[in-house]
Amino acid sequence: MLFPVLLLAAAACSGTESSLLGSDVTDPTTLTSRFVPVGGVTVSPADASIETGRSLTLSATILGKNGQPVTAVNSLTTRWVSSDTMVAKVSGSGVVVALQPGTATIKVTSGNESASSTVKVHAPGTVSTAPTSSTEPVASTTTSSTASEPTTSSTSTSTTATSTPTTPTTTTTAPTPAPAPVTSSTGQGLSGLALLSDDFSEYSSTAAFLQQVSVNVGGTGNYLTAMYHDGRNAQLASIDPTVLYNGHATLKYTQPGGTGATPELWVTLPSSIKTMWLRAKIRFSPGYTTTGTLTNSSNAYKLLGWQLAGVNGSGRLEITNTTQYDLYWSAATYSGATAVPNTDAGGGPSVATEWQDGGWYDYIIEYTVTSATTGVARAWITRDGQTPRLVMTRNRTAASGYTMPSANGVSLGMNFNQVRTATQNQALWYGQWEVVDGGAHPDPFRVNGGQN
């Protein structure tokens, strides 16, 4: 049987805006996501005991609808989550690290199927019987990072192949480093509710990260199994061990002077969802700006985005008009007919300090299909650790004869509309991000004061 390949046909990201004060209309992206059907998931061992400071590896087997194990193409949709990251954390490859005594349920999910392993963590010297899976001591373990590990590729059978990371070859001269933020953070960890997430703590180097970025974007990973795909300019993304979030390294997006190039990394969701919550922790190099040298393009940068299923369209949280935010989405059919018009209500709030003070900020986007033909997007922006503040609400109605599409992917960054001056070397950092299905968790980040 032949399975369709995951594809993205991205429009040129260096285009100009329709007007200097308008929202971007030149970045329609398409994403068709199809996966091998999953019939079941098993995890081994189902129960384990482990002492603090040690680790064990759980193995997941993904079964097709015929009950037989499927190939590694499904590793793209497999994710691991710990129910209590203070007790034990789990990596994207199923490696559990014991942090303190207690019990944690480690859940692995692929498609709509999942399985769990109960891991009991004991104080050193108190486990009287050997664990049901071999364990190894951890060289150094701290509890400063309490987040679940990123949901990168994971084992789809009980055997995992290993390889030595390779450093991608590039002929581009390294740009002058952007000034680093001056503050540090011991911020919030991941919620543990995510369909997909990454806090970048698992990657030992930039080379290791680029193995999870498809080669057609500038990474070194297989496009069938890499977590990050499509987009462009991955060679400008790097793991930065000098700028930390919650005690771990972060993902740096270098935006060198003399060009408009910037990384753009898309992640496909396991399935399309009608209510999508996207949360990202971001900080900017002091003096960050969207200004540039072009006179026929607005000063704009798409900070976060989401993909719409079955149509040629996407949504964006944009830094625009030098000192403003905007939030909007639109869609067309593949033949060019308007499916969801961009009836934007105008610019959002002006920038306060988040592009200047080197601090971490919390960006939350909710996208909800409210009926067959209507939808709403909302954005919260606030300093990390403070109560999320709703700053924008955007409603849309589908064109006559069309329905409102679900979300099936998210993007860390999209296009930078300007060409920066030769000396305008700047950067931003992603501390972590996660996507939560609002159908299962209506208020996952408690922005409305409810339960997640």
mmCIF file of C-alpha atoms in Angstrom, residues 94-404:
data_model
loop_
_atom_site.group_PDB
_atom_site.id
_atom_site.type_symbol
_atom_site.label_atom_id
_atom_site.label_comp_id
_atom_site.label_asym_id
_atom_site.label_seq_id
_atom_site.Cartn_x
_atom_site.Cartn_y
_atom_site.Cartn_z
ATOM 1 C CA GLY A 94 10.557 7.270 25.948
ATOM 2 C CA VAL A 95 13.489 7.692 28.348
ATOM 3 C CA VAL A 96 12.147 8.217 31.885
ATOM 4 C CA VAL A 97 14.288 10.038 34.467
ATOM 5 C CA ALA A 98 13.336 9.641 38.146
ATOM 6 C CA LEU A 99 13.431 12.941 40.060
ATOM 7 C CA GLN A 100 11.811 12.374 43.465
ATOM 8 C CA PRO A 101 9.750 9.664 45.261
ATOM 9 C CA GLY A 102 6.192 9.262 44.048
ATOM 10 C CA THR A 103 4.182 7.745 41.194
ATOM 11 C CA ALA A 104 3.915 9.032 37.650
ATOM 12 C CA THR A 105 1.886 7.705 34.758
ATOM 13 C CA ILE A 106 3.834 7.838 31.525
ATOM 14 C CA LYS A 107 1.461 7.999 28.555
ATOM 15 C CA VAL A 108 2.365 7.404 24.931
ATOM 16 C CA THR A 109 -0.080 8.439 22.210
ATOM 17 C CA SER A 110 -0.216 7.914 18.454
ATOM 18 C CA GLY A 111 -3.211 9.137 16.517
ATOM 19 C CA ASN A 112 -6.252 8.526 18.690
ATOM 20 C CA GLU A 113 -4.708 5.514 20.449
ATOM 21 C CA SER A 114 -2.661 5.518 23.644
ATOM 22 C CA ALA A 115 -1.113 3.293 26.308
ATOM 23 C CA SER A 116 0.373 3.990 29.732
ATOM 24 C CA SER A 117 3.077 2.742 32.051
ATOM 25 C CA THR A 118 2.959 3.290 35.811
ATOM 26 C CA VAL A 119 6.372 4.284 37.132
ATOM 27 C CA LYS A 120 6.969 4.279 40.893
ATOM 28 C CA VAL A 121 9.947 6.300 42.058
ATOM 29 C CA HIS A 122 11.616 5.362 45.337
ATOM 30 C CA ALA A 123 14.386 6.851 47.445
ATOM 31 C CA PRO A 124 17.857 5.382 46.762
ATOM 32 C CA GLY A 125 18.425 1.964 48.324
ATOM 33 C CA THR A 126 14.747 1.241 48.993
ATOM 34 C CA VAL A 127 13.836 -0.844 45.924
ATOM 35 C CA SER A 128 14.017 -4.449 47.089
ATOM 36 C CA THR A 129 13.383 -6.051 43.702
ATOM 37 C CA ALA A 130 14.820 -5.277 40.321
ATOM 38 C CA PRO A 131 12.718 -3.049 38.082
ATOM 39 C CA THR A 132 10.857 -4.666 35.202
ATOM 40 C CA SER A 133 13.142 -2.820 32.801
ATOM 41 C CA SER A 134 16.856 -2.171 33.047
ATOM 42 C CA THR A 135 17.801 1.172 34.509
ATOM 43 C CA GLU A 136 20.871 3.332 34.257
ATOM 44 C CA PRO A 137 22.217 5.971 36.658
ATOM 45 C CA VAL A 138 21.852 9.567 35.548
ATOM 46 C CA ALA A 139 25.077 11.540 35.631
ATOM 47 C CA SER A 140 23.456 14.720 36.902
ATOM 48 C CA THR A 141 19.796 15.308 37.654
ATOM 49 C CA THR A 142 18.197 18.527 38.814
ATOM 50 C CA THR A 143 14.625 19.540 39.450
ATOM 51 C CA SER A 144 15.050 23.059 38.092
ATOM 52 C CA SER A 145 13.362 21.973 34.862
ATOM 53 C CA THR A 146 10.061 20.358 35.741
ATOM 54 C CA ALA A 147 8.602 20.259 32.255
ATOM 55 C CA SER A 148 7.895 17.115 30.256
ATOM 56 C CA GLU A 149 10.553 16.543 27.663
ATOM 57 C CA PRO A 150 9.837 17.522 24.031
ATOM 58 C CA THR A 151 7.654 15.328 21.882
ATOM 59 C CA THR A 152 10.134 14.706 19.158
ATOM 60 C CA SER A 153 10.413 11.441 17.303
ATOM 61 C CA SER A 154 10.041 8.298 19.406
ATOM 62 C CA THR A 155 10.337 4.554 19.054
ATOM 63 C CA SER A 156 7.608 2.838 17.113
ATOM 64 C CA THR A 157 8.857 -0.644 17.944
ATOM 65 C CA SER A 158 10.780 -2.130 20.837
ATOM 66 C CA THR A 159 14.071 -1.632 19.004
ATOM 67 C CA THR A 160 15.552 1.827 18.512
ATOM 68 C CA ALA A 161 18.393 2.529 16.122
ATOM 69 C CA THR A 162 20.989 5.089 17.166
ATOM 70 C CA SER A 163 23.141 7.282 15.004
ATOM 71 C CA THR A 164 25.792 9.931 15.468
ATOM 72 C CA PRO A 165 24.447 13.452 14.849
ATOM 73 C CA THR A 166 25.885 15.128 11.806
ATOM 74 C CA THR A 167 26.495 18.821 11.492
ATOM 75 C CA PRO A 168 24.795 20.320 8.408
ATOM 76 C CA THR A 169 27.053 21.871 5.807
ATOM 77 C CA THR A 170 26.483 25.490 4.910
ATOM 78 C CA THR A 171 28.405 28.027 2.896
ATOM 79 C CA THR A 172 26.754 30.976 4.612
ATOM 80 C CA THR A 173 29.073 33.132 6.727
ATOM 81 C CA ALA A 174 27.930 33.229 10.333
ATOM 82 C CA PRO A 175 26.234 36.539 11.114
ATOM 83 C CA THR A 176 27.374 38.844 13.877
ATOM 84 C CA PRO A 177 25.654 37.647 17.064
ATOM 85 C CA ALA A 178 22.638 39.594 18.242
ATOM 86 C CA PRO A 179 22.869 41.055 21.739
ATOM 87 C CA ALA A 180 21.751 38.508 24.318
ATOM 88 C CA PRO A 181 18.973 39.185 26.820
ATOM 89 C CA VAL A 182 20.232 40.346 30.180
ATOM 90 C CA THR A 183 17.740 38.603 32.436
ATOM 91 C CA SER A 184 17.129 34.961 33.297
ATOM 92 C CA SER A 185 13.993 32.995 34.097
ATOM 93 C CA THR A 186 12.865 30.013 36.101
ATOM 94 C CA GLY A 187 9.566 29.961 34.256
ATOM 95 C CA GLN A 188 6.633 27.627 34.004
ATOM 96 C CA GLY A 189 7.028 24.122 32.635
ATOM 97 C CA LEU A 190 4.826 22.451 30.049
ATOM 98 C CA SER A 191 1.246 21.719 31.050
ATOM 99 C CA GLY A 192 1.367 17.964 30.490
ATOM 100 C CA LEU A 193 -1.839 18.236 28.432
ATOM 101 C CA ALA A 194 -0.300 18.780 25.018
ATOM 102 C CA LEU A 195 -0.913 16.954 21.768
ATOM 103 C CA LEU A 196 2.563 18.098 20.754
ATOM 104 C CA SER A 197 5.186 20.139 22.561
ATOM 105 C CA ASP A 198 8.892 20.874 22.797
ATOM 106 C CA ASP A 199 10.978 22.539 25.487
ATOM 107 C CA PHE A 200 14.303 21.908 23.685
ATOM 108 C CA SER A 201 15.881 20.331 26.786
ATOM 109 C CA GLU A 202 16.497 16.993 25.082
ATOM 110 C CA TYR A 203 18.833 18.273 22.387
ATOM 111 C CA SER A 204 22.503 18.067 23.287
ATOM 112 C CA SER A 205 23.494 20.334 20.408
ATOM 113 C CA THR A 206 22.231 22.193 17.369
ATOM 114 C CA ALA A 207 23.199 19.168 15.256
ATOM 115 C CA ALA A 208 20.920 16.986 17.393
ATOM 116 C CA PHE A 209 18.054 19.449 16.973
ATOM 117 C CA LEU A 210 18.512 19.640 13.197
ATOM 118 C CA GLN A 211 17.982 15.874 13.034
ATOM 119 C CA GLN A 212 14.379 16.673 13.961
ATOM 120 C CA VAL A 213 14.096 19.214 11.124
ATOM 121 C CA SER A 214 13.461 17.879 7.631
ATOM 122 C CA VAL A 215 16.292 18.213 5.161
ATOM 123 C CA ASN A 216 14.198 20.224 2.686
ATOM 124 C CA VAL A 217 13.976 23.033 5.271
ATOM 125 C CA GLY A 218 17.685 23.127 6.051
ATOM 126 C CA GLY A 219 17.845 20.414 8.686
ATOM 127 C CA THR A 220 19.253 16.900 8.466
ATOM 128 C CA GLY A 221 16.181 14.823 9.352
ATOM 129 C CA ASN A 222 14.010 12.507 7.256
ATOM 130 C CA TYR A 223 10.933 14.417 6.130
ATOM 131 C CA LEU A 224 8.757 11.390 6.955
ATOM 132 C CA THR A 225 9.768 11.294 10.609
ATOM 133 C CA ALA A 226 11.177 14.738 11.501
ATOM 134 C CA MET A 227 9.072 16.722 13.936
ATOM 135 C CA TYR A 228 9.735 20.070 12.230
ATOM 136 C CA HIS A 229 9.129 20.282 8.503
ATOM 137 C CA ASP A 230 8.483 22.608 5.591
ATOM 138 C CA GLY A 231 9.095 26.312 6.175
ATOM 139 C CA ARG A 232 12.662 27.409 5.521
ATOM 140 C CA ASN A 233 15.981 28.737 6.874
ATOM 141 C CA ALA A 234 16.487 26.113 9.568
ATOM 142 C CA GLN A 235 20.219 26.814 9.350
ATOM 143 C CA LEU A 236 19.489 30.057 11.243
ATOM 144 C CA ALA A 237 17.967 28.139 14.186
ATOM 145 C CA SER A 238 20.237 26.844 16.935
ATOM 146 C CA ILE A 239 20.149 25.362 20.421
ATOM 147 C CA ASP A 240 21.450 28.044 22.780
ATOM 148 C CA PRO A 241 22.835 26.773 26.117
ATOM 149 C CA THR A 242 23.668 30.320 27.237
ATOM 150 C CA VAL A 243 20.092 31.650 27.258
ATOM 151 C CA LEU A 244 18.012 29.438 29.514
ATOM 152 C CA TYR A 245 14.331 29.011 30.159
ATOM 153 C CA ASN A 246 13.294 27.079 33.251
ATOM 154 C CA GLY A 247 16.861 25.834 33.618
ATOM 155 C CA HIS A 248 17.320 24.378 30.116
ATOM 156 C CA ALA A 249 18.659 25.481 26.751
ATOM 157 C CA THR A 250 16.411 27.318 24.307
ATOM 158 C CA LEU A 251 15.905 27.561 20.548
ATOM 159 C CA LYS A 252 17.483 30.691 19.100
ATOM 160 C CA TYR A 253 16.209 32.251 15.873
ATOM 161 C CA THR A 254 19.002 34.371 14.385
ATOM 162 C CA GLN A 255 17.817 37.191 12.102
ATOM 163 C CA PRO A 256 21.013 38.515 10.496
ATOM 164 C CA GLY A 257 21.414 41.992 9.056
ATOM 165 C CA GLY A 258 21.280 42.647 5.335
ATOM 166 C CA THR A 259 18.491 40.132 4.639
ATOM 167 C CA GLY A 260 14.913 39.283 5.543
ATOM 168 C CA ALA A 261 15.751 35.632 6.200
ATOM 169 C CA THR A 262 14.369 34.068 9.375
ATOM 170 C CA PRO A 263 13.647 30.481 10.425
ATOM 171 C CA GLU A 264 10.151 29.118 9.826
ATOM 172 C CA LEU A 265 9.349 25.702 11.291
ATOM 173 C CA TRP A 266 5.991 23.967 10.890
ATOM 174 C CA VAL A 267 4.677 21.094 12.990
ATOM 175 C CA THR A 268 1.745 18.932 11.888
ATOM 176 C CA LEU A 269 -0.836 17.875 14.467
ATOM 177 C CA PRO A 270 -1.774 14.171 14.735
ATOM 178 C CA SER A 271 -5.260 15.081 13.474
ATOM 179 C CA SER A 272 -7.200 18.258 12.771
ATOM 180 C CA ILE A 273 -8.980 19.799 15.766
ATOM 181 C CA LYS A 274 -11.795 22.314 16.028
ATOM 182 C CA THR A 275 -10.377 24.056 19.095
ATOM 183 C CA MET A 276 -6.634 24.599 19.172
ATOM 184 C CA TRP A 277 -4.633 26.226 21.965
ATOM 185 C CA LEU A 278 -1.050 27.247 21.174
ATOM 186 C CA ARG A 279 1.234 28.556 23.902
ATOM 187 C CA ALA A 280 4.837 29.709 23.433
ATOM 188 C CA LYS A 281 7.405 31.291 25.727
ATOM 189 C CA ILE A 282 9.424 33.867 23.779
ATOM 190 C CA ARG A 283 12.039 36.517 24.451
ATOM 191 C CA PHE A 284 13.652 39.042 22.108
ATOM 192 C CA SER A 285 17.135 40.491 21.900
ATOM 193 C CA PRO A 286 17.107 44.007 23.391
ATOM 194 C CA GLY A 287 16.127 46.581 20.792
ATOM 195 C CA TYR A 288 14.363 44.049 18.568
ATOM 196 C CA THR A 289 12.508 45.710 15.687
ATOM 197 C CA THR A 290 10.617 44.869 12.507
ATOM 198 C CA THR A 291 11.841 47.936 10.656
ATOM 199 C CA GLY A 292 13.973 47.598 7.550
ATOM 200 C CA THR A 293 15.115 49.147 4.296
ATOM 201 C CA LEU A 294 12.144 48.478 1.987
ATOM 202 C CA THR A 295 9.672 51.250 1.237
ATOM 203 C CA ASN A 296 7.046 49.054 -0.438
ATOM 204 C CA SER A 297 6.525 46.650 2.460
ATOM 205 C CA SER A 298 5.167 47.095 5.952
ATOM 206 C CA ASN A 299 7.310 46.473 9.018
ATOM 207 C CA ALA A 300 5.915 43.060 9.909
ATOM 208 C CA TYR A 301 6.953 39.641 11.225
ATOM 209 C CA LYS A 302 4.717 36.613 11.782
ATOM 210 C CA LEU A 303 5.678 35.409 15.237
ATOM 211 C CA LEU A 304 3.359 32.377 15.480
ATOM 212 C CA GLY A 305 0.976 30.711 13.074
ATOM 213 C CA TRP A 306 -1.511 27.896 12.668
ATOM 214 C CA GLN A 307 -2.481 25.873 9.627
ATOM 215 C CA LEU A 308 -6.045 25.319 8.360
ATOM 216 C CA ALA A 309 -7.024 21.834 7.203
ATOM 217 C CA GLY A 310 -8.201 21.152 3.685
ATOM 218 C CA VAL A 311 -7.729 24.694 2.378
ATOM 219 C CA ASN A 312 -4.994 27.027 1.228
ATOM 220 C CA GLY A 313 -4.727 29.240 4.279
ATOM 221 C CA SER A 314 -3.373 29.881 7.733
ATOM 222 C CA GLY A 315 -3.638 32.143 10.762
ATOM 223 C CA ARG A 316 -0.992 34.452 12.238
ATOM 224 C CA LEU A 317 -0.042 36.404 15.292
ATOM 225 C CA GLU A 318 1.911 39.230 13.722
ATOM 226 C CA ILE A 319 4.187 42.002 14.876
ATOM 227 C CA THR A 320 3.210 44.777 12.472
ATOM 228 C CA ASN A 321 3.453 48.507 11.744
ATOM 229 C CA THR A 322 6.621 48.634 13.895
ATOM 230 C CA THR A 323 4.792 48.993 17.219
ATOM 231 C CA GLN A 324 1.666 46.834 16.995
ATOM 232 C CA TYR A 325 0.351 43.297 17.116
ATOM 233 C CA ASP A 326 -2.298 41.811 14.858
ATOM 234 C CA LEU A 327 -4.172 38.492 14.793
ATOM 235 C CA TYR A 328 -5.982 37.192 11.742
ATOM 236 C CA TRP A 329 -6.623 34.283 9.443
ATOM 237 C CA SER A 330 -7.971 33.637 5.955
ATOM 238 C CA ALA A 331 -8.337 30.757 3.532
ATOM 239 C CA ALA A 332 -8.906 30.000 -0.136
ATOM 240 C CA THR A 333 -9.586 26.840 -2.080
ATOM 241 C CA TYR A 334 -6.750 25.293 -4.053
ATOM 242 C CA SER A 335 -8.355 26.731 -7.187
ATOM 243 C CA GLY A 336 -8.180 30.235 -5.698
ATOM 244 C CA ALA A 337 -11.752 30.874 -4.546
ATOM 245 C CA THR A 338 -12.126 32.702 -1.223
ATOM 246 C CA ALA A 339 -13.285 30.300 1.498
ATOM 247 C CA VAL A 340 -12.708 32.485 4.581
ATOM 248 C CA PRO A 341 -12.317 36.206 3.843
ATOM 249 C CA ASN A 342 -9.815 38.300 5.796
ATOM 250 C CA THR A 343 -12.264 40.724 7.397
ATOM 251 C CA ASP A 344 -9.643 42.100 9.750
ATOM 252 C CA ALA A 345 -10.767 44.514 12.435
ATOM 253 C CA GLY A 346 -7.504 46.462 12.355
ATOM 254 C CA GLY A 347 -4.314 46.457 14.365
ATOM 255 C CA GLY A 348 -4.056 45.159 17.888
ATOM 256 C CA PRO A 349 -2.383 46.618 20.975
ATOM 257 C CA SER A 350 0.857 48.545 20.814
ATOM 258 C CA VAL A 351 4.094 47.096 22.102
ATOM 259 C CA ALA A 352 4.902 47.758 25.736
ATOM 260 C CA THR A 353 8.312 46.429 26.790
ATOM 261 C CA GLU A 354 8.474 42.877 25.428
ATOM 262 C CA TRP A 355 10.727 43.724 22.477
ATOM 263 C CA GLN A 356 13.091 45.831 24.561
ATOM 264 C CA ASP A 357 13.680 44.460 28.061
ATOM 265 C CA GLY A 358 15.128 41.001 27.343
ATOM 266 C CA GLY A 359 12.481 39.275 29.461
ATOM 267 C CA TRP A 360 10.441 36.146 28.781
ATOM 268 C CA TYR A 361 6.873 36.653 27.573
ATOM 269 C CA ASP A 362 3.891 34.353 27.352
ATOM 270 C CA TYR A 363 1.984 34.163 24.034
ATOM 271 C CA ILE A 364 -1.271 32.175 23.937
ATOM 272 C CA ILE A 365 -3.509 31.702 20.899
ATOM 273 C CA GLU A 366 -6.917 30.037 20.882
ATOM 274 C CA TYR A 367 -8.527 29.134 17.555
ATOM 275 C CA THR A 368 -12.075 27.707 17.745
ATOM 276 C CA VAL A 369 -14.570 26.641 15.093
ATOM 277 C CA THR A 370 -17.755 27.903 16.741
ATOM 278 C CA SER A 371 -20.187 26.592 14.109
ATOM 279 C CA ALA A 372 -20.145 25.122 10.621
ATOM 280 C CA THR A 373 -19.502 28.569 9.141
ATOM 281 C CA THR A 374 -18.035 30.677 11.973
ATOM 282 C CA GLY A 375 -14.848 30.783 13.993
ATOM 283 C CA VAL A 376 -12.987 32.915 16.502
ATOM 284 C CA ALA A 377 -9.332 33.495 17.364
ATOM 285 C CA ARG A 378 -8.087 35.097 20.564
ATOM 286 C CA ALA A 379 -4.634 36.088 21.771
ATOM 287 C CA TRP A 380 -3.215 36.618 25.255
ATOM 288 C CA ILE A 381 0.150 38.339 25.723
ATOM 289 C CA THR A 382 1.785 38.923 29.086
ATOM 290 C CA ARG A 383 5.085 38.713 30.904
ATOM 291 C CA ASP A 384 5.927 35.148 31.862
ATOM 292 C CA GLY A 385 4.603 34.187 35.276
ATOM 293 C CA GLN A 386 1.862 36.819 35.317
ATOM 294 C CA THR A 387 -1.852 36.310 34.708
ATOM 295 C CA PRO A 388 -2.512 36.010 30.942
ATOM 296 C CA ARG A 389 -4.067 39.181 29.499
ATOM 297 C CA LEU A 390 -6.540 38.952 26.601
ATOM 298 C CA VAL A 391 -5.471 41.514 24.002
ATOM 299 C CA MET A 392 -7.241 40.536 20.764
ATOM 300 C CA THR A 393 -10.389 38.737 19.601
ATOM 301 C CA ARG A 394 -11.064 38.122 15.908
ATOM 302 C CA ASN A 395 -14.277 36.592 14.508
ATOM 303 C CA ARG A 396 -14.695 35.203 10.999
ATOM 304 C CA THR A 397 -17.560 33.918 8.852
ATOM 305 C CA ALA A 398 -16.909 31.574 5.939
ATOM 306 C CA ALA A 399 -17.877 32.653 2.466
ATOM 307 C CA SER A 400 -21.194 31.424 1.114
ATOM 308 C CA GLY A 401 -21.043 27.710 0.361
ATOM 309 C CA TYR A 402 -17.933 27.053 2.485
ATOM 310 C CA THR A 403 -17.358 25.767 6.016
ATOM 311 C CA MET A 404 -14.939 26.940 8.684
#
